[in-house]
Coordinates of C-alpha atoms in Angstrom, one line a residue:
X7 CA -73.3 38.6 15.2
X8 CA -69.7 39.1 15.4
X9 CA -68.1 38.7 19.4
X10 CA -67.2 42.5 20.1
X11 CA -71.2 43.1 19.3
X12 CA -72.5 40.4 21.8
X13 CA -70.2 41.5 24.2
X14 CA -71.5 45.3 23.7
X15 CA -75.1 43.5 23.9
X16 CA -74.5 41.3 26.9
X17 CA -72.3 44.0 29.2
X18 CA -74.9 44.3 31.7
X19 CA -75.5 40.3 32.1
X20 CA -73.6 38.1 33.8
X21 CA -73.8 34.4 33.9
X22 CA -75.5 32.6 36.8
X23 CA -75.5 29.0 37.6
X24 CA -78.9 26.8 38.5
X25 CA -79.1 24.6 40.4
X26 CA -81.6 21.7 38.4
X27 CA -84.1 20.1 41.6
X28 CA -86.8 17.6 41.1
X29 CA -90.1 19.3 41.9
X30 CA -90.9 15.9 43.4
X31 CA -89.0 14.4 46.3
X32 CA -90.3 10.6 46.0
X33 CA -89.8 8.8 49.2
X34 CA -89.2 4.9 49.3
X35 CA -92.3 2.8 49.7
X36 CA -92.9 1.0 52.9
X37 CA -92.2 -2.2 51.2
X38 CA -88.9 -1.1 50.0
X39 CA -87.9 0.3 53.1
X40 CA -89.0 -3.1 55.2
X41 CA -87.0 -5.3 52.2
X42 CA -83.9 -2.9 53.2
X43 CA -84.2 -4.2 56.5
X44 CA -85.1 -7.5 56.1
X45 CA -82.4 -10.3 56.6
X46 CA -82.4 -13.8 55.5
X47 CA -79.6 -16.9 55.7
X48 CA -78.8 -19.3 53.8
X49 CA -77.2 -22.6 54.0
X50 CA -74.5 -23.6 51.5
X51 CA -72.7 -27.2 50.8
X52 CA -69.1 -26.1 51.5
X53 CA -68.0 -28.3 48.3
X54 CA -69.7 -25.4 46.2
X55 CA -68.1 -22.9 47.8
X56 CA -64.4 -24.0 48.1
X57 CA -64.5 -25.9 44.6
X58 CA -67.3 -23.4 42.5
X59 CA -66.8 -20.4 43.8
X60 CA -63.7 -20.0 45.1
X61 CA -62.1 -22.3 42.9
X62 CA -63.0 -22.2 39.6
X63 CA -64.4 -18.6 39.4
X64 CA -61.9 -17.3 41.6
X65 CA -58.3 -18.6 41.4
X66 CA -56.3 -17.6 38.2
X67 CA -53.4 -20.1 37.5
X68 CA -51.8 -17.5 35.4
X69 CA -51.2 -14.9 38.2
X70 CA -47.5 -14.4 39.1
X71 CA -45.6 -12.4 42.3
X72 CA -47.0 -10.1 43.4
X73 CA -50.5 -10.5 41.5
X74 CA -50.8 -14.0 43.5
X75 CA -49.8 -12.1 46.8
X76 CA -52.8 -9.8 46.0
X77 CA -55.4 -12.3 44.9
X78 CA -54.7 -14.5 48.0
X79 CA -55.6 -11.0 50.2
X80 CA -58.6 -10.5 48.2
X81 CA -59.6 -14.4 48.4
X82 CA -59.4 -14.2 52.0
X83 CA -61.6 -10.6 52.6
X84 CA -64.3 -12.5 49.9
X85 CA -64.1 -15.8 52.4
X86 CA -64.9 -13.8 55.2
X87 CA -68.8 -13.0 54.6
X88 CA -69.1 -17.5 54.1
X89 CA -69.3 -18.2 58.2
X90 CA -67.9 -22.0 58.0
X91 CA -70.3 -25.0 59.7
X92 CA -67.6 -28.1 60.1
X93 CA -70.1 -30.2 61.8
X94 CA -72.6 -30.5 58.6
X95 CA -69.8 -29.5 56.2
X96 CA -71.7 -26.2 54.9
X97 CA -71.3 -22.4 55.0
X98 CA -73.8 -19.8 56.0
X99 CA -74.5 -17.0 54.3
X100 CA -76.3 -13.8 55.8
X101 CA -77.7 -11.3 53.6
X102 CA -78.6 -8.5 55.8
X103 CA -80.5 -6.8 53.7
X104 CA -82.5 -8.5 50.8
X105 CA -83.0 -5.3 48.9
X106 CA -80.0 -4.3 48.4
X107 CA -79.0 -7.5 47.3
X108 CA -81.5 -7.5 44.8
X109 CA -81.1 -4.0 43.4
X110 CA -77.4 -5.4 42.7
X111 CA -78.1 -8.5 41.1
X112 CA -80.4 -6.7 38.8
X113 CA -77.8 -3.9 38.2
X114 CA -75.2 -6.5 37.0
X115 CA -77.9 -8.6 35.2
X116 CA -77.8 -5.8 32.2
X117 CA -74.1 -5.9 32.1
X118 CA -73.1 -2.9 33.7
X119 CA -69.4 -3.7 36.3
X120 CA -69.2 -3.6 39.7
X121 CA -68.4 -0.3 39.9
X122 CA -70.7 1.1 37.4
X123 CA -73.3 -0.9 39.9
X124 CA -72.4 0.7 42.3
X125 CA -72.7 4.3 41.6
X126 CA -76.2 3.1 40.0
X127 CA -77.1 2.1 43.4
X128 CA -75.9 5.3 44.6
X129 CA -78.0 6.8 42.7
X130 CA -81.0 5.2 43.4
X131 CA -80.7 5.8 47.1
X132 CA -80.4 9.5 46.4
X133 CA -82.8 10.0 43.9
X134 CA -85.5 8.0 46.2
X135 CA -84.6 9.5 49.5
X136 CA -83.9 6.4 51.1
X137 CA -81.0 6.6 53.6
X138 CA -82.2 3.2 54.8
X139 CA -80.2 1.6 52.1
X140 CA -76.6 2.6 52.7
X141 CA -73.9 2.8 50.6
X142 CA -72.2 -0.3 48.7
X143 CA -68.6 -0.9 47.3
X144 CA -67.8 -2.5 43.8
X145 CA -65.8 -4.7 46.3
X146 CA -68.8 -5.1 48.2
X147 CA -71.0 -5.5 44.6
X148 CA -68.3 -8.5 43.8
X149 CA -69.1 -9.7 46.9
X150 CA -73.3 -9.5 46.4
X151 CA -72.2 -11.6 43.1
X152 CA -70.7 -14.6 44.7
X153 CA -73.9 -14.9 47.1
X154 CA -76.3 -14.6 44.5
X155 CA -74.2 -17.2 42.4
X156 CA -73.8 -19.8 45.2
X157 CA -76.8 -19.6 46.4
X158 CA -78.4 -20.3 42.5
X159 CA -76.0 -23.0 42.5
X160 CA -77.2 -24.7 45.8
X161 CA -81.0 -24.5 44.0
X162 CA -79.4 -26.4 40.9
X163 CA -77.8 -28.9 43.0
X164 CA -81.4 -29.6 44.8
X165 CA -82.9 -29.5 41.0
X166 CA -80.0 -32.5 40.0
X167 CA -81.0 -34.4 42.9
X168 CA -84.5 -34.4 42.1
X169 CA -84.2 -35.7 38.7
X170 CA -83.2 -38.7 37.1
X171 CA -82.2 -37.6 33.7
X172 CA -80.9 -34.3 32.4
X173 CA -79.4 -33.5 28.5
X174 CA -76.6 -30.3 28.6
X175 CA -75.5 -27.7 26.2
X176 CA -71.8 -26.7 25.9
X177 CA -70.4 -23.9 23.9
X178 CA -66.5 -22.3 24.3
X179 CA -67.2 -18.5 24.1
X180 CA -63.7 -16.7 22.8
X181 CA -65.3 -13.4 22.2
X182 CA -65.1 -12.1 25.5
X183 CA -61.9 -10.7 27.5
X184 CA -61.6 -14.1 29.3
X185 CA -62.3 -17.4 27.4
X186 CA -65.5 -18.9 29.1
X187 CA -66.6 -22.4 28.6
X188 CA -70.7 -22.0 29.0
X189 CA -72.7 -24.6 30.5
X190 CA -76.2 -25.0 30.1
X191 CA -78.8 -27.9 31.6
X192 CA -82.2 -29.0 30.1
X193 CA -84.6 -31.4 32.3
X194 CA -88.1 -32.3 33.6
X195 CA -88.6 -30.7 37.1
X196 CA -92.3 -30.3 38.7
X197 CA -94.6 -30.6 36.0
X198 CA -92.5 -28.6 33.1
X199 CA -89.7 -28.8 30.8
X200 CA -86.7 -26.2 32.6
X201 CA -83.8 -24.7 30.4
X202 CA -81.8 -23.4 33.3
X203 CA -78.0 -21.9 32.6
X204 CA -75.4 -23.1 35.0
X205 CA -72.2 -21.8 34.7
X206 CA -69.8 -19.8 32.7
X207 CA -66.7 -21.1 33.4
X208 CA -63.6 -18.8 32.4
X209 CA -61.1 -20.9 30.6
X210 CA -57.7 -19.8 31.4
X211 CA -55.5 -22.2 29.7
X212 CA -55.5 -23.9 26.4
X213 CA -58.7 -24.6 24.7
X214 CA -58.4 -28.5 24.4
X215 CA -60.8 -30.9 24.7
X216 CA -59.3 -32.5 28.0
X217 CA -59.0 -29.1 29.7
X218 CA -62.9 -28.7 28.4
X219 CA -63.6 -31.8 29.7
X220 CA -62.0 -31.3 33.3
X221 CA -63.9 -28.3 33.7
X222 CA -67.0 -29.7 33.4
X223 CA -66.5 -32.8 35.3
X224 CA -65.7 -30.7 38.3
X225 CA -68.4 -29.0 38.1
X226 CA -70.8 -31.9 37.8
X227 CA -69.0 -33.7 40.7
X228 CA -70.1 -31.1 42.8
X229 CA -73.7 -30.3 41.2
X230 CA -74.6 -33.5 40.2
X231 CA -72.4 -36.4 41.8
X232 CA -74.2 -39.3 40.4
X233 CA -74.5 -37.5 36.6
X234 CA -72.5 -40.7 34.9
X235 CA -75.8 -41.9 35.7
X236 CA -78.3 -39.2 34.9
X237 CA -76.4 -37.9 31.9
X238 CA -78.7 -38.4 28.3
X239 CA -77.5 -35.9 25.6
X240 CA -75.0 -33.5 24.5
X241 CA -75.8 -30.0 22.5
X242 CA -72.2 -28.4 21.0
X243 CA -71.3 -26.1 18.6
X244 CA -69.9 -28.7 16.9
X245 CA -66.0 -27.2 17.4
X246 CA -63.8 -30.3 16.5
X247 CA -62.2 -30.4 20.6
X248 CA -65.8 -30.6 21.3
X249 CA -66.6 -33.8 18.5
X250 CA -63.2 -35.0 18.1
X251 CA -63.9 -39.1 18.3
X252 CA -60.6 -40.0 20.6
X253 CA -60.0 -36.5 22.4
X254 CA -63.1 -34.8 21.9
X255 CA -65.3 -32.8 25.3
X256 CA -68.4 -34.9 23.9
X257 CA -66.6 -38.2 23.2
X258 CA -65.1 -38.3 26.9
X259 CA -68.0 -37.2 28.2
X260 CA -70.2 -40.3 26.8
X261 CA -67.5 -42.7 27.7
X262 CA -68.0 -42.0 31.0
X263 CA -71.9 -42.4 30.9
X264 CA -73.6 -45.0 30.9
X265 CA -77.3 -46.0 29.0
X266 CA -78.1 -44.6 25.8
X267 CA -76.9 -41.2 24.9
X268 CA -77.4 -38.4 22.6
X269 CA -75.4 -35.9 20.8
X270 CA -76.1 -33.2 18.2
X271 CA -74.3 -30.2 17.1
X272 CA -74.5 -28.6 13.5
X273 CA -77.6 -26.5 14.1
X274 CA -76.2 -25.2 17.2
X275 CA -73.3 -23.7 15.9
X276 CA -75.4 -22.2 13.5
X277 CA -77.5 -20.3 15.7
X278 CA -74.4 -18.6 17.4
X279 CA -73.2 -16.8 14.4
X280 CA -74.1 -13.6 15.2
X281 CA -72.6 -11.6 12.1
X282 CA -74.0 -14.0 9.9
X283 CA -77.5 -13.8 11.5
X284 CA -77.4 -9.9 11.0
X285 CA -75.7 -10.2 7.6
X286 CA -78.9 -12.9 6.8
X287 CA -81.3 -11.3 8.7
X288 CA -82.7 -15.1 9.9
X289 CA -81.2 -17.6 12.5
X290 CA -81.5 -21.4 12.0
X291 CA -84.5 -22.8 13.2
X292 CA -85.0 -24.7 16.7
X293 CA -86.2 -28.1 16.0
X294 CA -87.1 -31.3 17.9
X295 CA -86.4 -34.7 16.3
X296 CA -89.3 -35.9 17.7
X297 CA -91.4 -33.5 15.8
X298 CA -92.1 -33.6 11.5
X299 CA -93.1 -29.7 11.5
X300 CA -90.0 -28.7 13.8
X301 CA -87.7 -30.7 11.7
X302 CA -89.6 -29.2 8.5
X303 CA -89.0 -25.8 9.7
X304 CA -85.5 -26.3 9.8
X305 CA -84.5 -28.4 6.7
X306 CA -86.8 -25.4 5.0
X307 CA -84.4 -22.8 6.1
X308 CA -81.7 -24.6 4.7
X309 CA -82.9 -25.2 1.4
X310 CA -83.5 -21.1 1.4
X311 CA -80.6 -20.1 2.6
X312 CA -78.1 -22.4 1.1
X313 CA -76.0 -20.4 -1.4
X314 CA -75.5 -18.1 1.8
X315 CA -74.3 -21.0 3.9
X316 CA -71.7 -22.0 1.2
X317 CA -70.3 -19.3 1.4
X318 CA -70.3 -19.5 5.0
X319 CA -68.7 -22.8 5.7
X320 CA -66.3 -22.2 2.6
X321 CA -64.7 -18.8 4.3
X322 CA -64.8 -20.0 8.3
X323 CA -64.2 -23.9 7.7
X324 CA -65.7 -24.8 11.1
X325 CA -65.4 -28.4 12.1
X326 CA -68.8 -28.9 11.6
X327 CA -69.0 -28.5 7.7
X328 CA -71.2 -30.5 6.0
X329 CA -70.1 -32.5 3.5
X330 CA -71.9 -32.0 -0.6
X331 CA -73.7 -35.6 0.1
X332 CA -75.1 -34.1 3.1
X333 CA -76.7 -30.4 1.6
X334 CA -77.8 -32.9 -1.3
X335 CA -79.9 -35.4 1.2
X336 CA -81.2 -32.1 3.0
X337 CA -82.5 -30.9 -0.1
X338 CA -84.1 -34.2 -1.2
X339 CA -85.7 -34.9 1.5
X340 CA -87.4 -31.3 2.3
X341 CA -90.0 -31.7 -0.5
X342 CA -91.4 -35.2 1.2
X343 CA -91.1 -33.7 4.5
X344 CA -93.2 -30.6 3.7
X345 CA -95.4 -32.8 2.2
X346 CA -95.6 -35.1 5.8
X347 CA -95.9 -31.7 7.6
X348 CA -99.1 -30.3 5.8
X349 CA -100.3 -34.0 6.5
X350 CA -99.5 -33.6 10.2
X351 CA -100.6 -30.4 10.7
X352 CA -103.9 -31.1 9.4
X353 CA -104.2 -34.0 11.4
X354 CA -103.8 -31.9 14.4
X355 CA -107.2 -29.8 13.9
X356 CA -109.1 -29.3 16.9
X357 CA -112.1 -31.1 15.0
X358 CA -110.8 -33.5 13.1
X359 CA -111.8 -37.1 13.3
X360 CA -110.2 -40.6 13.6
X361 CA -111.7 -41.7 10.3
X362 CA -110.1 -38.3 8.6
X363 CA -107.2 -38.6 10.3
X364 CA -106.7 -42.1 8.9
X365 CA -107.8 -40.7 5.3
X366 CA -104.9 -38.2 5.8
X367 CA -102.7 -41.0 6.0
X368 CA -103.8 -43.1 3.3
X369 CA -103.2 -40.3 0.9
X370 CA -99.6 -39.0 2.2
X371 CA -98.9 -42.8 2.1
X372 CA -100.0 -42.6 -1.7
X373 CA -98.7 -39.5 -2.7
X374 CA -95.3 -40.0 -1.8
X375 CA -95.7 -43.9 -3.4
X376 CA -96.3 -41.7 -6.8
X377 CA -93.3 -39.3 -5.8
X378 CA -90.7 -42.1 -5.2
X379 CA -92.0 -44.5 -7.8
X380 CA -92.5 -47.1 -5.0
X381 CA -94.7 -49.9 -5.7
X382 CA -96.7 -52.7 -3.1
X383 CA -97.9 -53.5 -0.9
X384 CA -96.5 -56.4 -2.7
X385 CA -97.6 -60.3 -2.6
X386 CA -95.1 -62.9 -0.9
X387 CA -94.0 -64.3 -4.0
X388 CA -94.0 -61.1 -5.6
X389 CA -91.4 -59.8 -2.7
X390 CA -89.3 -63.4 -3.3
X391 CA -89.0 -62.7 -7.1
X392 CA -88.1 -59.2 -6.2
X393 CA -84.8 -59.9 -3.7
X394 CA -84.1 -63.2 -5.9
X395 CA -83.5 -60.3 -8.8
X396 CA -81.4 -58.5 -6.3
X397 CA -79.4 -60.9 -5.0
X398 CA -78.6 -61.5 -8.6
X399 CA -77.9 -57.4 -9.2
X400 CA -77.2 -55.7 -6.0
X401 CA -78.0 -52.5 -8.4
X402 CA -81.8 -53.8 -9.4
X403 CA -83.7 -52.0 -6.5
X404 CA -84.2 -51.5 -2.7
X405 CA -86.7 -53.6 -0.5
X406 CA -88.4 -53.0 2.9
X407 CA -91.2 -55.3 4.3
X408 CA -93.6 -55.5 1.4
X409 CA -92.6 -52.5 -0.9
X410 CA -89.7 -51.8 -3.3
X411 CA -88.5 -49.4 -5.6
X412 CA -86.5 -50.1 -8.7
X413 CA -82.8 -48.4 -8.7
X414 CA -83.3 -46.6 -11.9
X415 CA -86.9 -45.0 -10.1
X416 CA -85.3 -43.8 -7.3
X417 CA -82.2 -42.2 -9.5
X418 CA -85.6 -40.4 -11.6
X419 CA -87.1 -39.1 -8.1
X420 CA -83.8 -37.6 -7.1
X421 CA -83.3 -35.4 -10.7
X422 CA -87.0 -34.2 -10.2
X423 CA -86.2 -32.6 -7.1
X424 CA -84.5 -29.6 -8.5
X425 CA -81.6 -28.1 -10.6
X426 CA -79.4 -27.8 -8.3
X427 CA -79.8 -31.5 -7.2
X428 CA -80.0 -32.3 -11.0
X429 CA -76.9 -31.0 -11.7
X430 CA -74.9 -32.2 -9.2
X431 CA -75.8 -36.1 -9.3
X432 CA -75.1 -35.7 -12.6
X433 CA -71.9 -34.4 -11.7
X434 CA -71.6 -37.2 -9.3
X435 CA -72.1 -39.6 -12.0
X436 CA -70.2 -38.9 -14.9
X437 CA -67.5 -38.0 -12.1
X438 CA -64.0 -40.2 -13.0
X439 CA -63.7 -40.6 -9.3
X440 CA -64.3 -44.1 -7.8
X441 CA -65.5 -41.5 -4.8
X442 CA -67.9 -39.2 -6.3
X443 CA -69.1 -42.3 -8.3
X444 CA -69.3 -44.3 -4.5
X445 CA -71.2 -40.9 -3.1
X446 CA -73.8 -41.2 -6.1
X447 CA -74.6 -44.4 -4.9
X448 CA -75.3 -43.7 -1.7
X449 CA -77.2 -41.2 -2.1
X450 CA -79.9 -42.9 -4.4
X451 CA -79.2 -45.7 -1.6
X452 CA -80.1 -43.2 1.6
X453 CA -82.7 -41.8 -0.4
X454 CA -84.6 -44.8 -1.7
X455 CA -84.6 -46.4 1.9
X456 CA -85.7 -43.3 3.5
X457 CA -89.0 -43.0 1.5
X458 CA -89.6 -46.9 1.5
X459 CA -89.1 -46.3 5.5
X460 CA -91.9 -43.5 5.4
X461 CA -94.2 -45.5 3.2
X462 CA -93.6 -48.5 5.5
X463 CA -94.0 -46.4 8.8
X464 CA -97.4 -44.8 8.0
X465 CA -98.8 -48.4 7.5
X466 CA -98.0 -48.8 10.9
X467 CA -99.7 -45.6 12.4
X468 CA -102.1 -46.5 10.6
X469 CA -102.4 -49.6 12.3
X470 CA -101.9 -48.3 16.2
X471 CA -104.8 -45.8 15.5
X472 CA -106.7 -49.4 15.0
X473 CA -107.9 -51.0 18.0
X474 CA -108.4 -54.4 16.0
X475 CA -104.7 -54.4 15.5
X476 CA -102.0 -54.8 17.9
X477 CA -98.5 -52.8 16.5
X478 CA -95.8 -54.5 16.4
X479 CA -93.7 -51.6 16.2
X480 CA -93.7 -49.4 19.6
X481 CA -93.5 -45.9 19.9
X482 CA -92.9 -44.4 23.1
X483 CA -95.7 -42.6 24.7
X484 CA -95.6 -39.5 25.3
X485 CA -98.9 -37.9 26.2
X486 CA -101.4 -39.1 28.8
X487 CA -104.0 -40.3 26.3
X488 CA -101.7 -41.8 24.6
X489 CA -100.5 -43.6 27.6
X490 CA -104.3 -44.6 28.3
X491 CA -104.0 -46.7 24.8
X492 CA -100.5 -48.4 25.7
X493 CA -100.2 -51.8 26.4
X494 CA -98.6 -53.4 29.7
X495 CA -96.1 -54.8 27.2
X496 CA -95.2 -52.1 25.7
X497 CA -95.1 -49.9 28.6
X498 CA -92.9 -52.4 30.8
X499 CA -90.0 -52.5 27.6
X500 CA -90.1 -48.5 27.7
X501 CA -89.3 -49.0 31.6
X502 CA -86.5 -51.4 30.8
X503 CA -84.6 -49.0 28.5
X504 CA -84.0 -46.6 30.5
X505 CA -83.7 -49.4 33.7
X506 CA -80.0 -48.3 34.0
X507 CA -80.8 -44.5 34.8
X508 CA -84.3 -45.2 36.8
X509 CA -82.2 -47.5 39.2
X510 CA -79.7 -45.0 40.3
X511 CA -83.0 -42.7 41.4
X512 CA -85.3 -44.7 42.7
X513 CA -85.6 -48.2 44.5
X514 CA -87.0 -51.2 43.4
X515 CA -90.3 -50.5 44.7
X516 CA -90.5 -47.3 43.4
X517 CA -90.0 -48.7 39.7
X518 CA -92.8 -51.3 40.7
X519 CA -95.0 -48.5 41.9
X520 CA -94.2 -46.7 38.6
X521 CA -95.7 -49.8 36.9
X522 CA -98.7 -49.5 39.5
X523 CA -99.4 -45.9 39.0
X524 CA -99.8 -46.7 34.6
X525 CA -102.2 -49.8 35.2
X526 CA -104.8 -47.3 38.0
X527 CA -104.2 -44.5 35.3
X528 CA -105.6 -46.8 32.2
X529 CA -108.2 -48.3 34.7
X530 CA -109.5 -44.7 35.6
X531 CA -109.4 -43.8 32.1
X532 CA -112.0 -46.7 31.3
X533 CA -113.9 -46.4 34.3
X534 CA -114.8 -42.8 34.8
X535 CA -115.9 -41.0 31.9
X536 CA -115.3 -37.6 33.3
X537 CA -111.5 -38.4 33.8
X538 CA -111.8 -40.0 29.9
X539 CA -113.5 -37.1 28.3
X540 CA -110.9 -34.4 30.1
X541 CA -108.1 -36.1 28.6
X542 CA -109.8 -36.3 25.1
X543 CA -110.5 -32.6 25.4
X544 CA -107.2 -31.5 25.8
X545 CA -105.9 -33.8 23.1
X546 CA -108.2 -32.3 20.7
X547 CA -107.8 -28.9 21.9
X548 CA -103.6 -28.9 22.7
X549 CA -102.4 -31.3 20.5
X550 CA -100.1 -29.1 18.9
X551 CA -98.6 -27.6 22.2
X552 CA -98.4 -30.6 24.1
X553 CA -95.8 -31.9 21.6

């Protein structure tokens, strides 16, 4: 309808304006309106405020004139809601009311800003009638912030000085408006295994492994002041300032530890890819390396997806690339860990038997025997004849405890692996380069050792499910059953390994009554056959969770 028409039509209307109302006027439940009122305090060690909060996620080093004249006025409004305690060293904090406090938190948690938080909360109080709640700032939102983060870090300090040993994850996030280095902690506290975040620390300078490295030792010196000592293992994204073996976050970092230490990295930078997670539709696998089927899981995904990750690692050259030799191992050894998983797995049936379970073993044992060409277990002489022929040819064979494999047999296993690994050793090999020639080598080298290892090690869980055999080959326990079936021996040299971290926790008499506690907990298990059976039970019916 042309204009002149509808305004013919419409002549006698004229436009109004409504007024939209909610036929329901909700009123704030009595437990809201008692949390608006209710006030708590809390006591904070003034290290974590002055060097955490005020410090690190407060100052900016790059501010100039008038922008430091500003942020020294806004540092010291913020200071004023910490009431300073100089005889105990600490500040109090007073939250007058724990609703609004947690309505903010929660507001910020889904990444809205301060101020967008607070015209949420405005919002809220309007749309629920509550008057009770007052009105909040996005000054007074930044404020709510720094409570709720120092009083999370005062909890993490108590958590560090409960435990003896904790393993951390570090990753440099650029993608944000200010660099951030994150910090994340992993340890065993009350019963259960806590992944807990700690800090993201904005990184305002250069993104150099020393700068890196400062950052996170402040933060453990106030966190964690004995963590030289509690310190196990590193998790990076495997950037080079991170592994870099002279300047490196990770290299510094273990220098200053002490006891053994851990440090792994390629996986993890892997599962923070986010465009290539969407363009792949899959992420890498977790894994544990104490686990076959979590390790499976993993070397699976990169067999599947290894075209993909060339392309990858060939386009963003991260300092984590894996080298040919590497992807060629991965590959080879995927087939005779599948084949170890099924094993596993099966052997982790809620009804399956000892005497199965030791069947299971016997025929992985053989099965990968046929795959490798391994032979044994072989006679004394027959092992002498065997390393007299390889001290003669370095090139005749490989040789662990009673089994070998000749050099040719191993080469044979490799090519039946696949085309891709076909085609590649064979590149390897007819390769004029002393160092594709040198990688060839050791690869058939790595491989062969790796299945005589396997062969070698199932003999030996074969034996420890025997209790007419005493192993001479350890592994540390991990469940309580498994405990149960430990020897003094045995349990007293998994004590001594880790002497170095359990002295800097607890006293001499607490490691003795540690000893004390394992001897009553294998006595009740032979003595009362309820406590026995329980543990059974849940082996039988949890094995696979309790990993």
């Amino acid at each position: 309808m042309p204009a002149e028409e509808k305004q013919k039509f419409f002549e006698k209307e004229s436009a109004a304006v409504v007024n939209m109302r909610s036929f329901v006027q909700p009123e704030g439940s009595m437990k809201a309106r008692i949390n608006a009122k209710q006030k708590l305090q809390f006591t904070i060690d003034a290290d974590i405020i002055e060097t955490l909060i005020f410090g690190l996620l407060f100052d900016d080093p790059e501010e100039k004139g008038e922008q430091v004249n500003r942020l020294h006025v806004a540092k010291k409004n913020a200071f004023k809601t910490f009431v300073r305690n100089d005889e105990d060293n600490t500040f109090v904090i007073e939250v007058k009311s724990v609703l609004k406090l947690n309505m903010v938190a929660n507001f910020v948690a889904i990444g809205v800003s301060f101020r967008q938080a607070s015209k949420l909360y405005q919002s809220v109080k309007e749309e629920t009638g509550m008057g009770v709640l007052g009105s909040v700032s996005d000054v007074e939102v930044a404020q709510h912030c720094r409570t709720v983060c120092a009083i999370n870090l005062q909890y993490l300090k108590e958590i560090f000085n409960d435990i003896w040993a904790f393993a951390i994850a570090i990753d440099a996030g650029n993608n944000a408006g200010t660099a951030y280095l994150d910090l994340r902690m992993r340890c065993y506290y009350k019963g259960s295994l806590e992944n807990l975040h700690i800090l993201a620390i904005p990184m305002r300078e250069h993104h150099t492994g020393e700068y890196q490295y400062d950052l996170i030792v402040e933060t453990m010196n106030v966190l964690a002041p004995d963590w030289r000592h509690q310190l196990i293992g590193i998790t990076t994204d495997g950037a080079s300032t991170m592994t870099g073996c002279i300047q490196g976050t990770c290299t510094r970092l273990s220098n200053e530890c002490h006891g053994i230490f851990f440090e792994c990295g390629v996986t993890g930078h892997l599962r923070r890819q986010q465009n290539l997670i969407q363009d792949m539709k899959s992420s890498c696998p977790t894994f544990a390396t104490t686990r076959w089927i979590s390790m499976g899981k993993v070397l699976k995904w990169f067999k599947a997806n290894r075209i993909r990750l060339f392309q990858h690692f060939s386009e963003k050259k991260p300092a984590c690339t894996p080298s040919m030799e590497w992807w060629l191992v991965v590959i080879i050894i995927q087939g005779l860990v599948e084949r170890i998983e099924k094993t596993f797995s099966a052997m982790q049936g809620t009804r399956t038997l000892v005497c199965k379970q030791r069947q299971l073993l016997t025929a992985l044992k053989q099965d990968i025997k046929e795959r490798c060409y391994i032979n044994g277990p072989m006679t004394d002489d027959e092992s002498i004849s065997f390393l007299a022929a390889v001290n003669n040819d370095p090139l005749h064979g490989f040789h662990l405890n009673n089994y070998c494999v000749l050099r040719q047999e191993a080469a044979s296993s490799i090519d039946e692996v696949g085309r891709f690994v076909q085609l590649t050793m064979d590149g390897l090999r007819s390769s004029s380069s002393d160092a594709d020639k040198e990688a060839h080598d050791c690869i058939i080298s790595t491989i062969a050792n790796f299945s005589l290892q396997l062969v070698s090690g199932i003999c030996k869980v074969c034996a420890e499910r025997d209790n007419r055999n005493n192993s001479g080959d350890h592994l540390p326990p991990v469940l309580p059953l498994e405990l149960c079936g430990v020897l003094s021996r045995d349990f007293v040299s998994c004590l001594e390994d880790q002497r170095i971290r359990l002295g800097h926790k607890f006293s001499e008499a607490e490691v003795e009554n540690i000893d004390e506690q394992f001897r009553k907990l294998r006595l009740a298990f032979k003595e009362q056959s309820g406590f026995s059976q329980m543990l059974l039970d849940a082996q039988a019916s949890c094995a696979v969770q309790s990993f």
